[in-house]
Amino acid sequence: DLLAQRLSQAVQIDTSVGDSWPSPTEDPERWSKFEAFHQHLVQTYPLTHQSLDLEKVNTHGLLYTWKGSESDLKPILLMSHQDVVPVNPETVEDWEHPPFSGFIDREKRVVWGRGSTDAKAWLVSILSSVEDLLAKGFQPNRTVLLSFGFDEEANGIHGASHLASRMEEIYGRDGLAMIVDEGNPVLSAEDPLGPGVAVALPGVEEKGSLDVEISIQSPGGHSSDPPQHTSIGLLAKVISQLEDSKDTLRPENLAEGGAQLRFLQCIREAPRFPPRLRSALKDLEWASRSSYGSNLLERLSERNREKRIRRAKERVIQSMPQRFKTQFLTTIAVDIVSGGIKINALPESAKAMINHRISTSSDIRWLEEKYVKDLSSLCQSLGLEFWAFGKRIVGEEEGEEGKVWVGKLIVEKVKQGFQPAPSTPLQGSEAKAWRLFSSVIRSTWPDKVGGKGNILVAPAIMQGNSDVR
C-alpha cells in the first residue's frame, strides 16, 4: 500500500518531455516542472535526503551518493529516470483513468498513469528501498550511487550524458563495479504469452537506434494534369520497397555468445516452448560442443564442424516463431508521413520519418549501405535521382547528366544515432556482476509455496533503448 501510494503521488506530477528540447540553461522555464518533482522526493524520502549526498547535475539530473565503509571498493550504480512520454491531448478521453491521476486500482492491483511503469516505478522502488534500509540502520560496505536523469525519453542528451560525465570525473573510466537500470518485465508462469515458467529477463544487450528521413521532391502543378506518380505516390513506392526488403534472419545473426540465443537455450525446456525449436536448439548445442579426440581429425573436420553449426542455425531459424525473430533483427518502423497542402495542387514534396532499432550483430554503416542497395534499382526504374547520406547514388553515372528526372529522393539521418551498446559479460572472470545479479533474483523471488528461487534467470536484450549506454 505504501509503495502504491508513493508511485501514485509520483505519477501525479507531470514530468513529460519532448524531443530536441533546448538545455535547461537555455530554456529554464520549459524544465521547471522538475523542481516540483524534486521537492516531492525531499518530502517523501526524508532519511535519504538527510543521509545521502545529493548533487544536481545540469540543473535537474539527480546524483545521490551513499558512501560505503570500504572506500577501495568500486561503487555500484542504480538508475532510473524522472521524465515520461507526453500524452497526446486527443487520446486523453480514451484513458480508463486520466493519465496523470495516479489512480490506485486495488482490484487489478495496478497504479494508472503515465510513468507508472516507465520509469517512476523503478525510481520509487529504489528510493523506498534506500529509505527503509536507512530506517533499519543499514550501512553499505560499497558506495551506492543513485542516478536519475530527466530526458531519457529524448535519448538522455541533457540528463544521463551529463551524469555519466560527472561520475567519470569523480571515479575515473571503468570506475563503477556494476550498473542496474530499468529493464524487461518478469514473465510469470501464468503469463499467456510466456513459456509456462517464471522467467526474469535482465537486459544484458541493447540495440542501437537510427532515425532516418526520406523525402521526395518533384515538380508541382495542377491536379487536373497529373504525372504517373505524384511525390506522394513515389514516396509510397519507396516505403513499400523498404518494408518489403526488411532485415531477415541469417545464421550469422545467431551469435553463440549473444544474449538472444542464450535466452532461447535457457528456456527451451519450459512447458509451452515450441517443440520444433527446442529440438533445433538441442541440435545446435550439440554441433557447437562436438569435438574429436585426434588433433589431426580436428583439423580435417573443422570445416565440416562449421558446416554443421551453420546447418543447425538454419534449422533454428526455420523453427523460430516471428515473435522470437524480431529481437535478432534490425527493425524498420515508418512512423510519420507528410505531404501536400491542397486537394487540387500537386504536392512538390513528401516525406516520411523512419525509426530503426539496430541489431547487436549489425551497425549504422550496415544500415546505410542497405538503404543504397534496396533503393538504387527502384530509383533507376522510376526515373528518380537518388541521394543517400550526403552522396549522389543514382544520377551521377556516365550519360545521365542530361537526363530528365521525374523527381529526387533524398535519404538522410535525422540525428547521429547510436550503435548497439556494449554487452554485459556472461562468462569468466568479467561476469561477476551477472552472477551476483542473477543469484540475487533467484534467492529473493518467492514461489507459491513460500520457497525461494523458483524462477529462471535468462540473459535478454533490450528491444527499446534506455540512457544506460
Short mmCIF file of N, CA, C and O in Angstrom, two decimals, residues 6 41-53 64 66 127-137:
data_model
loop_
_atom_site.label_atom_id
_atom_site.label_comp_id
_atom_site.label_asym_id
_atom_site.label_seq_id
_atom_site.Cartn_x
_atom_site.Cartn_y
_atom_site.Cartn_z
N ARG A 6 3.04 5.92 -2.91
CA ARG A 6 4.19 6.72 -3.36
C ARG A 6 4.26 6.79 -4.88
O ARG A 6 4.56 7.85 -5.45
N LEU A 41 10.21 14.54 -3.81
CA LEU A 41 11.14 13.49 -3.37
C LEU A 41 11.73 13.82 -2.00
O LEU A 41 11.88 12.94 -1.15
N VAL A 42 12.05 15.09 -1.77
CA VAL A 42 12.60 15.50 -0.47
C VAL A 42 11.60 15.24 0.65
O VAL A 42 11.96 14.75 1.73
N GLN A 43 10.33 15.53 0.40
CA GLN A 43 9.30 15.35 1.42
C GLN A 43 8.98 13.87 1.65
O GLN A 43 8.69 13.46 2.77
N THR A 44 9.04 13.07 0.59
CA THR A 44 8.63 11.67 0.68
C THR A 44 9.72 10.78 1.25
O THR A 44 9.43 9.78 1.92
N TYR A 45 10.98 11.15 1.02
CA TYR A 45 12.11 10.31 1.45
C TYR A 45 13.06 11.15 2.32
O TYR A 45 14.19 11.46 1.92
N PRO A 46 12.62 11.51 3.52
CA PRO A 46 13.44 12.43 4.34
C PRO A 46 14.76 11.82 4.79
O PRO A 46 15.78 12.52 4.80
N LEU A 47 14.78 10.54 5.19
CA LEU A 47 16.04 9.94 5.64
C LEU A 47 17.06 9.89 4.52
O LEU A 47 18.26 10.12 4.75
N THR A 48 16.60 9.60 3.31
CA THR A 48 17.51 9.56 2.15
C THR A 48 18.16 10.92 1.95
O THR A 48 19.37 11.00 1.70
N HIS A 49 17.38 11.97 2.07
CA HIS A 49 17.93 13.31 1.82
C HIS A 49 18.71 13.85 3.00
O HIS A 49 19.50 14.79 2.85
N GLN A 50 18.53 13.25 4.18
CA GLN A 50 19.36 13.63 5.32
C GLN A 50 20.69 12.89 5.32
O GLN A 50 21.72 13.43 5.75
N SER A 51 20.71 11.66 4.81
CA SER A 51 21.88 10.78 4.97
C SER A 51 22.75 10.69 3.73
O SER A 51 23.95 10.42 3.83
N LEU A 52 22.17 10.85 2.55
CA LEU A 52 22.94 10.72 1.31
C LEU A 52 23.32 12.10 0.79
O LEU A 52 22.61 13.09 1.01
N ASP A 53 24.45 12.17 0.11
CA ASP A 53 24.85 13.41 -0.56
C ASP A 53 24.09 13.50 -1.88
O ASP A 53 24.02 12.53 -2.64
N TYR A 64 22.74 10.86 -6.28
CA TYR A 64 22.84 10.60 -4.84
C TYR A 64 24.05 9.70 -4.59
O TYR A 64 24.30 8.75 -5.33
N TRP A 66 25.64 7.34 -1.55
CA TRP A 66 25.55 6.68 -0.24
C TRP A 66 26.92 6.07 0.01
O TRP A 66 27.24 5.01 -0.51
N LEU A 127 14.30 4.43 -4.26
CA LEU A 127 14.32 5.36 -3.13
C LEU A 127 13.61 4.77 -1.90
O LEU A 127 14.04 5.00 -0.77
N SER A 128 12.55 4.00 -2.11
CA SER A 128 11.86 3.37 -0.99
C SER A 128 12.75 2.33 -0.32
O SER A 128 12.74 2.19 0.91
N SER A 129 13.50 1.58 -1.11
CA SER A 129 14.43 0.59 -0.55
C SER A 129 15.51 1.26 0.28
O SER A 129 15.83 0.82 1.40
N VAL A 130 16.07 2.34 -0.24
CA VAL A 130 17.10 3.08 0.49
C VAL A 130 16.53 3.66 1.78
O VAL A 130 17.14 3.56 2.87
N GLU A 131 15.34 4.25 1.69
CA GLU A 131 14.70 4.84 2.87
C GLU A 131 14.49 3.78 3.95
O GLU A 131 14.73 4.02 5.14
N ASP A 132 14.04 2.60 3.56
CA ASP A 132 13.78 1.51 4.50
C ASP A 132 15.07 0.99 5.13
O ASP A 132 15.13 0.74 6.34
N LEU A 133 16.11 0.84 4.31
CA LEU A 133 17.39 0.37 4.83
C LEU A 133 18.00 1.37 5.82
O LEU A 133 18.57 0.99 6.85
N LEU A 134 17.86 2.66 5.51
CA LEU A 134 18.36 3.68 6.44
C LEU A 134 17.62 3.63 7.77
O LEU A 134 18.22 3.78 8.84
N ALA A 135 16.29 3.41 7.69
CA ALA A 135 15.50 3.34 8.92
C ALA A 135 15.93 2.16 9.80
O ALA A 135 15.78 2.20 11.03
N LYS A 136 16.48 1.12 9.17
CA LYS A 136 16.94 -0.06 9.91
C LYS A 136 18.42 0.02 10.28
O LYS A 136 18.98 -0.94 10.81
N GLY A 137 19.03 1.15 9.97
CA GLY A 137 20.42 1.36 10.36
C GLY A 137 21.44 0.69 9.47
O GLY A 137 22.61 0.52 9.86
#
